[in-house]
CSV table of C-alpha atoms in Angstrom, one decimal:
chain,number,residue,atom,x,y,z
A,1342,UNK,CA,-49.4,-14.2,-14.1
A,1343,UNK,CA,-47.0,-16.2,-16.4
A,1344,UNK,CA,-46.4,-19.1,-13.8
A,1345,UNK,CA,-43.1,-17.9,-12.9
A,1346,UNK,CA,-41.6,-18.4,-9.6
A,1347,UNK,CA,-42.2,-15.5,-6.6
A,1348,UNK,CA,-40.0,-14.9,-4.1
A,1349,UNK,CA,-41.7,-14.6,-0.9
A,1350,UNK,CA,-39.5,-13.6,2.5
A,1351,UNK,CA,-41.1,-14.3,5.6
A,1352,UNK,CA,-40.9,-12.6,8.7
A,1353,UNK,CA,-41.3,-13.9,12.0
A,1354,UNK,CA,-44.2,-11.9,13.7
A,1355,UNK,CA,-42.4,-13.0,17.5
A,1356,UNK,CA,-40.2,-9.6,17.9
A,1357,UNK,CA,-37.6,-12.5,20.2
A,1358,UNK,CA,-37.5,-14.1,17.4
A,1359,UNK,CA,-36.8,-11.4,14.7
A,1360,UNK,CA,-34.3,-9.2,16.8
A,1361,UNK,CA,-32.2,-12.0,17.7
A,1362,UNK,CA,-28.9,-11.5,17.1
A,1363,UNK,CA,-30.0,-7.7,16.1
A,1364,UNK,CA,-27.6,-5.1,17.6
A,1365,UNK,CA,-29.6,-2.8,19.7
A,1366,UNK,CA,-28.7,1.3,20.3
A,1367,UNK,CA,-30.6,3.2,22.7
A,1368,UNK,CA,-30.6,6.7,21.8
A,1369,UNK,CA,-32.0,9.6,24.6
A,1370,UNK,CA,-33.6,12.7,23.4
A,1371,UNK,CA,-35.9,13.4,20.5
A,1372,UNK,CA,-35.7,11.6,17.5
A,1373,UNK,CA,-34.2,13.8,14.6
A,1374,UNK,CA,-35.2,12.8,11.0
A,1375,UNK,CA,-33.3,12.9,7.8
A,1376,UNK,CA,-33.9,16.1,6.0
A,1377,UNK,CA,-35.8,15.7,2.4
A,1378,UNK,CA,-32.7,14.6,-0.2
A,1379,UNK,CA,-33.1,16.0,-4.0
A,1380,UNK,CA,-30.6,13.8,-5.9
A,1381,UNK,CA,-31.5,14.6,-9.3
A,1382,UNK,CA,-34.3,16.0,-11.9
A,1383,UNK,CA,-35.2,14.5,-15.1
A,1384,UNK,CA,-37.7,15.0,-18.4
A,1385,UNK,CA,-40.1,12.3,-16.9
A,1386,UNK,CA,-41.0,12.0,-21.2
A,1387,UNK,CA,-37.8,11.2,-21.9
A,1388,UNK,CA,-38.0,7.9,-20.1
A,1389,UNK,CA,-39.2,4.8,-21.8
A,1390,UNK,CA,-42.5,3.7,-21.8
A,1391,UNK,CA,-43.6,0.3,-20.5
A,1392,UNK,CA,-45.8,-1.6,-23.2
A,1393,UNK,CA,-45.3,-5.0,-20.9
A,1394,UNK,CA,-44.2,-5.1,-17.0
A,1395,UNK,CA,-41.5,-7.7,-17.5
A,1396,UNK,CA,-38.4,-7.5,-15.6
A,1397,UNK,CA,-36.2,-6.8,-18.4
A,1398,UNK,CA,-38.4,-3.6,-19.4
A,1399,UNK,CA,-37.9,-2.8,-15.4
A,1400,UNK,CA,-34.3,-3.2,-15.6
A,1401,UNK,CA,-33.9,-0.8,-19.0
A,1402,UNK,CA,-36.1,1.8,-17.5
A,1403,UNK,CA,-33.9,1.8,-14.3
A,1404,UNK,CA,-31.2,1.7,-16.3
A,1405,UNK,CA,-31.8,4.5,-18.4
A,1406,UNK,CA,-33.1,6.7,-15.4
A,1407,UNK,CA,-29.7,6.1,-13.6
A,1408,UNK,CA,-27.5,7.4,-16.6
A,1409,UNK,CA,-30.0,10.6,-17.5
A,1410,UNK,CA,-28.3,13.9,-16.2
A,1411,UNK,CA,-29.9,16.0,-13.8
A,1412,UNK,CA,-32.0,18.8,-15.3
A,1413,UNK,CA,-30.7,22.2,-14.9
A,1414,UNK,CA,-33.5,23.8,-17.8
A,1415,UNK,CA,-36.9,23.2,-17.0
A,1416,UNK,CA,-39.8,24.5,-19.4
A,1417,UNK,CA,-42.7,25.3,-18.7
A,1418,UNK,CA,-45.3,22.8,-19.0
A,1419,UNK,CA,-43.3,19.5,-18.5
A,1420,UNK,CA,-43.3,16.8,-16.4
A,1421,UNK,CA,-40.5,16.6,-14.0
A,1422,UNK,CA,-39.4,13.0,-12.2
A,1423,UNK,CA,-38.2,14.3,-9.0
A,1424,UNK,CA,-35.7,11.1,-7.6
A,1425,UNK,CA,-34.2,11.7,-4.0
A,1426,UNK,CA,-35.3,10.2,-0.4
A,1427,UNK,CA,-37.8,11.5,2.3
A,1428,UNK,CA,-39.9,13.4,-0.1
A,1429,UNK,CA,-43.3,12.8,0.1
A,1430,UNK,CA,-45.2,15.6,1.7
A,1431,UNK,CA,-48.0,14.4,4.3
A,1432,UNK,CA,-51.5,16.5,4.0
A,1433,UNK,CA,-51.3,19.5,6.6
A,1434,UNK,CA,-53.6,22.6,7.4
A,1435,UNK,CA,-50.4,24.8,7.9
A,1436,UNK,CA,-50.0,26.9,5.0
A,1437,UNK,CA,-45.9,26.9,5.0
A,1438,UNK,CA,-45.7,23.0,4.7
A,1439,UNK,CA,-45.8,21.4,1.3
A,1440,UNK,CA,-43.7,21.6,-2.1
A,1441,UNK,CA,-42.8,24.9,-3.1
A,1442,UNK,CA,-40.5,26.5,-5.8
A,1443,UNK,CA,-38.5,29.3,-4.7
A,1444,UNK,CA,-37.1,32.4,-6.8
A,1445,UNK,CA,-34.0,34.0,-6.4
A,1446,UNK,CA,-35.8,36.7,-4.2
A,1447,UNK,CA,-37.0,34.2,-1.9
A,1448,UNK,CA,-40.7,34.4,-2.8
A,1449,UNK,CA,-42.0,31.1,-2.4
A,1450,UNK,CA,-44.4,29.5,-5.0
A,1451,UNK,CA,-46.8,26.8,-3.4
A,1452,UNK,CA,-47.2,23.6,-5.9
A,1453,UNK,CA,-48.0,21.0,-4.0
A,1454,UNK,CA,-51.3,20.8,-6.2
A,1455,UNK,CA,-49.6,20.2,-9.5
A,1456,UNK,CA,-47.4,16.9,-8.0
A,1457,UNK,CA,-48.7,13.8,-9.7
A,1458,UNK,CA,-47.0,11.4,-7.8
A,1459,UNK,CA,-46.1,12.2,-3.8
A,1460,UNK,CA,-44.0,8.9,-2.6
A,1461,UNK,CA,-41.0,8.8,-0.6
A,1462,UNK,CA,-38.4,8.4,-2.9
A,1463,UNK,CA,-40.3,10.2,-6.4
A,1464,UNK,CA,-42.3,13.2,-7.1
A,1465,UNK,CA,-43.3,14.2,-10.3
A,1466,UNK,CA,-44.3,17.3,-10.9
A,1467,UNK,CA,-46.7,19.5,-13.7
A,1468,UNK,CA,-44.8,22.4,-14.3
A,1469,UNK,CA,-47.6,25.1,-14.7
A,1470,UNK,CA,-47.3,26.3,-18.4
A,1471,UNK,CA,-47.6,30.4,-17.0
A,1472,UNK,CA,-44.9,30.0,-14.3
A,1473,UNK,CA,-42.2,32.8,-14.8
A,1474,UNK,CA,-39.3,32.4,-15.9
A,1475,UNK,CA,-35.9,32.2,-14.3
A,1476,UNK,CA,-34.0,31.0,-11.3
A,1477,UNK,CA,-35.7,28.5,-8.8
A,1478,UNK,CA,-35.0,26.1,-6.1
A,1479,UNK,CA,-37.7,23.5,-4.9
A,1480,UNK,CA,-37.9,23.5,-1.4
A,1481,UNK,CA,-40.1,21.1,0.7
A,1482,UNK,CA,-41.6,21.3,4.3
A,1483,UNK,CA,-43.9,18.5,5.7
A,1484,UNK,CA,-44.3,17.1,8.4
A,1485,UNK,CA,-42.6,13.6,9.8
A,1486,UNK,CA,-44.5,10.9,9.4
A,1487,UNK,CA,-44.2,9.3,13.1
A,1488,UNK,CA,-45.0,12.8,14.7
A,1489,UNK,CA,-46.5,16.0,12.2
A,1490,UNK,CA,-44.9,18.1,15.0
A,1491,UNK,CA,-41.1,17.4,14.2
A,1492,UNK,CA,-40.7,18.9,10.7
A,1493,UNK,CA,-38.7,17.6,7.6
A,1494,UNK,CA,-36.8,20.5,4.9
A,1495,UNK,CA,-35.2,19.7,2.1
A,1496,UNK,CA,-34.1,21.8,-1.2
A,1497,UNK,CA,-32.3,21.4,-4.8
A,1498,UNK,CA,-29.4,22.9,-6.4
A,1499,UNK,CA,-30.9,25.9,-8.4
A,1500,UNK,CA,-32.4,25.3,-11.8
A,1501,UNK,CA,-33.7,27.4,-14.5
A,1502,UNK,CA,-37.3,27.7,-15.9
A,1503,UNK,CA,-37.8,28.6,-19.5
């Protein structure tokens, strides 16, 4: 790229080796995983726009997405940068799992169409420009990773769509 340096860390592929010295726990019963974690919702425009990938611009843009507030107005038709942890939603038949926004009457509003990006720790979202107004919660259901049968919820403070 710009003959810079790269840090390269190198694991030992001999699991003796590698867990050496590694406190080990052995835990009985079925494993139970994290539940989905909304920390916080932002105007995914308002963030700055690379026009190089240097590690400065890297380091502004984190910068500036750490100190944004979380959204409590959304309006139709923006994009949303969902930030949290155990977010992505895995590809399912079952019709209840995926990303959904819920109303104050508990009707549940399927979107998992409209998510641009669907990685662990981000989601950004389309919000669909004839979505009604008012009070909503995003709530998520999918599947864990290591087993589709053991299921993963998570949900947001309340926001409101305008």
């Amino acid at each position: 790229m710009s003959n810079s340096p790269i840090d390269v860390k190198v694991i030992p592929d001999d699991p003796e080796t590698f867990s050496k010295g590694q406190q080990h726990i052995k835990v009985e019963g079925q494993h139970i995983p994290e539940d989905a974690r909304i920390d916080k919702l932002i105007d995914f425009d308002a963030l700055p726009k690379f026009t190089e990938l240097k590690e400065e611009n890297f380091q502004h843009y984190k910068k500036v997405e750490e100190e944004m507030p979380s959204l409590d107005k959304i309006q139709r038709g923006m994009k949303v940068k969902i930030l949290g942890a155990h977010l992505k939603i895995l590809p399912t038949d079952k019709k209840d799992h995926g990303f959904f926004l819920e109303n104050e009457a508990g009707k549940q509003l399927e979107l998992t169409d409209f998510l641009e990006v669907n990685s662990t720790s981000v989601l950004l979202l389309s919000v669909p420009k004839d979505l009604p107004t008012g009070w909503y919660k995003i709530r998520i259901k999918s599947g864990w990773y290591a087993d589709d049968t053991v299921i993963r919820n998570g949900k947001s403070s309340p926001f409101l769509v305008v």
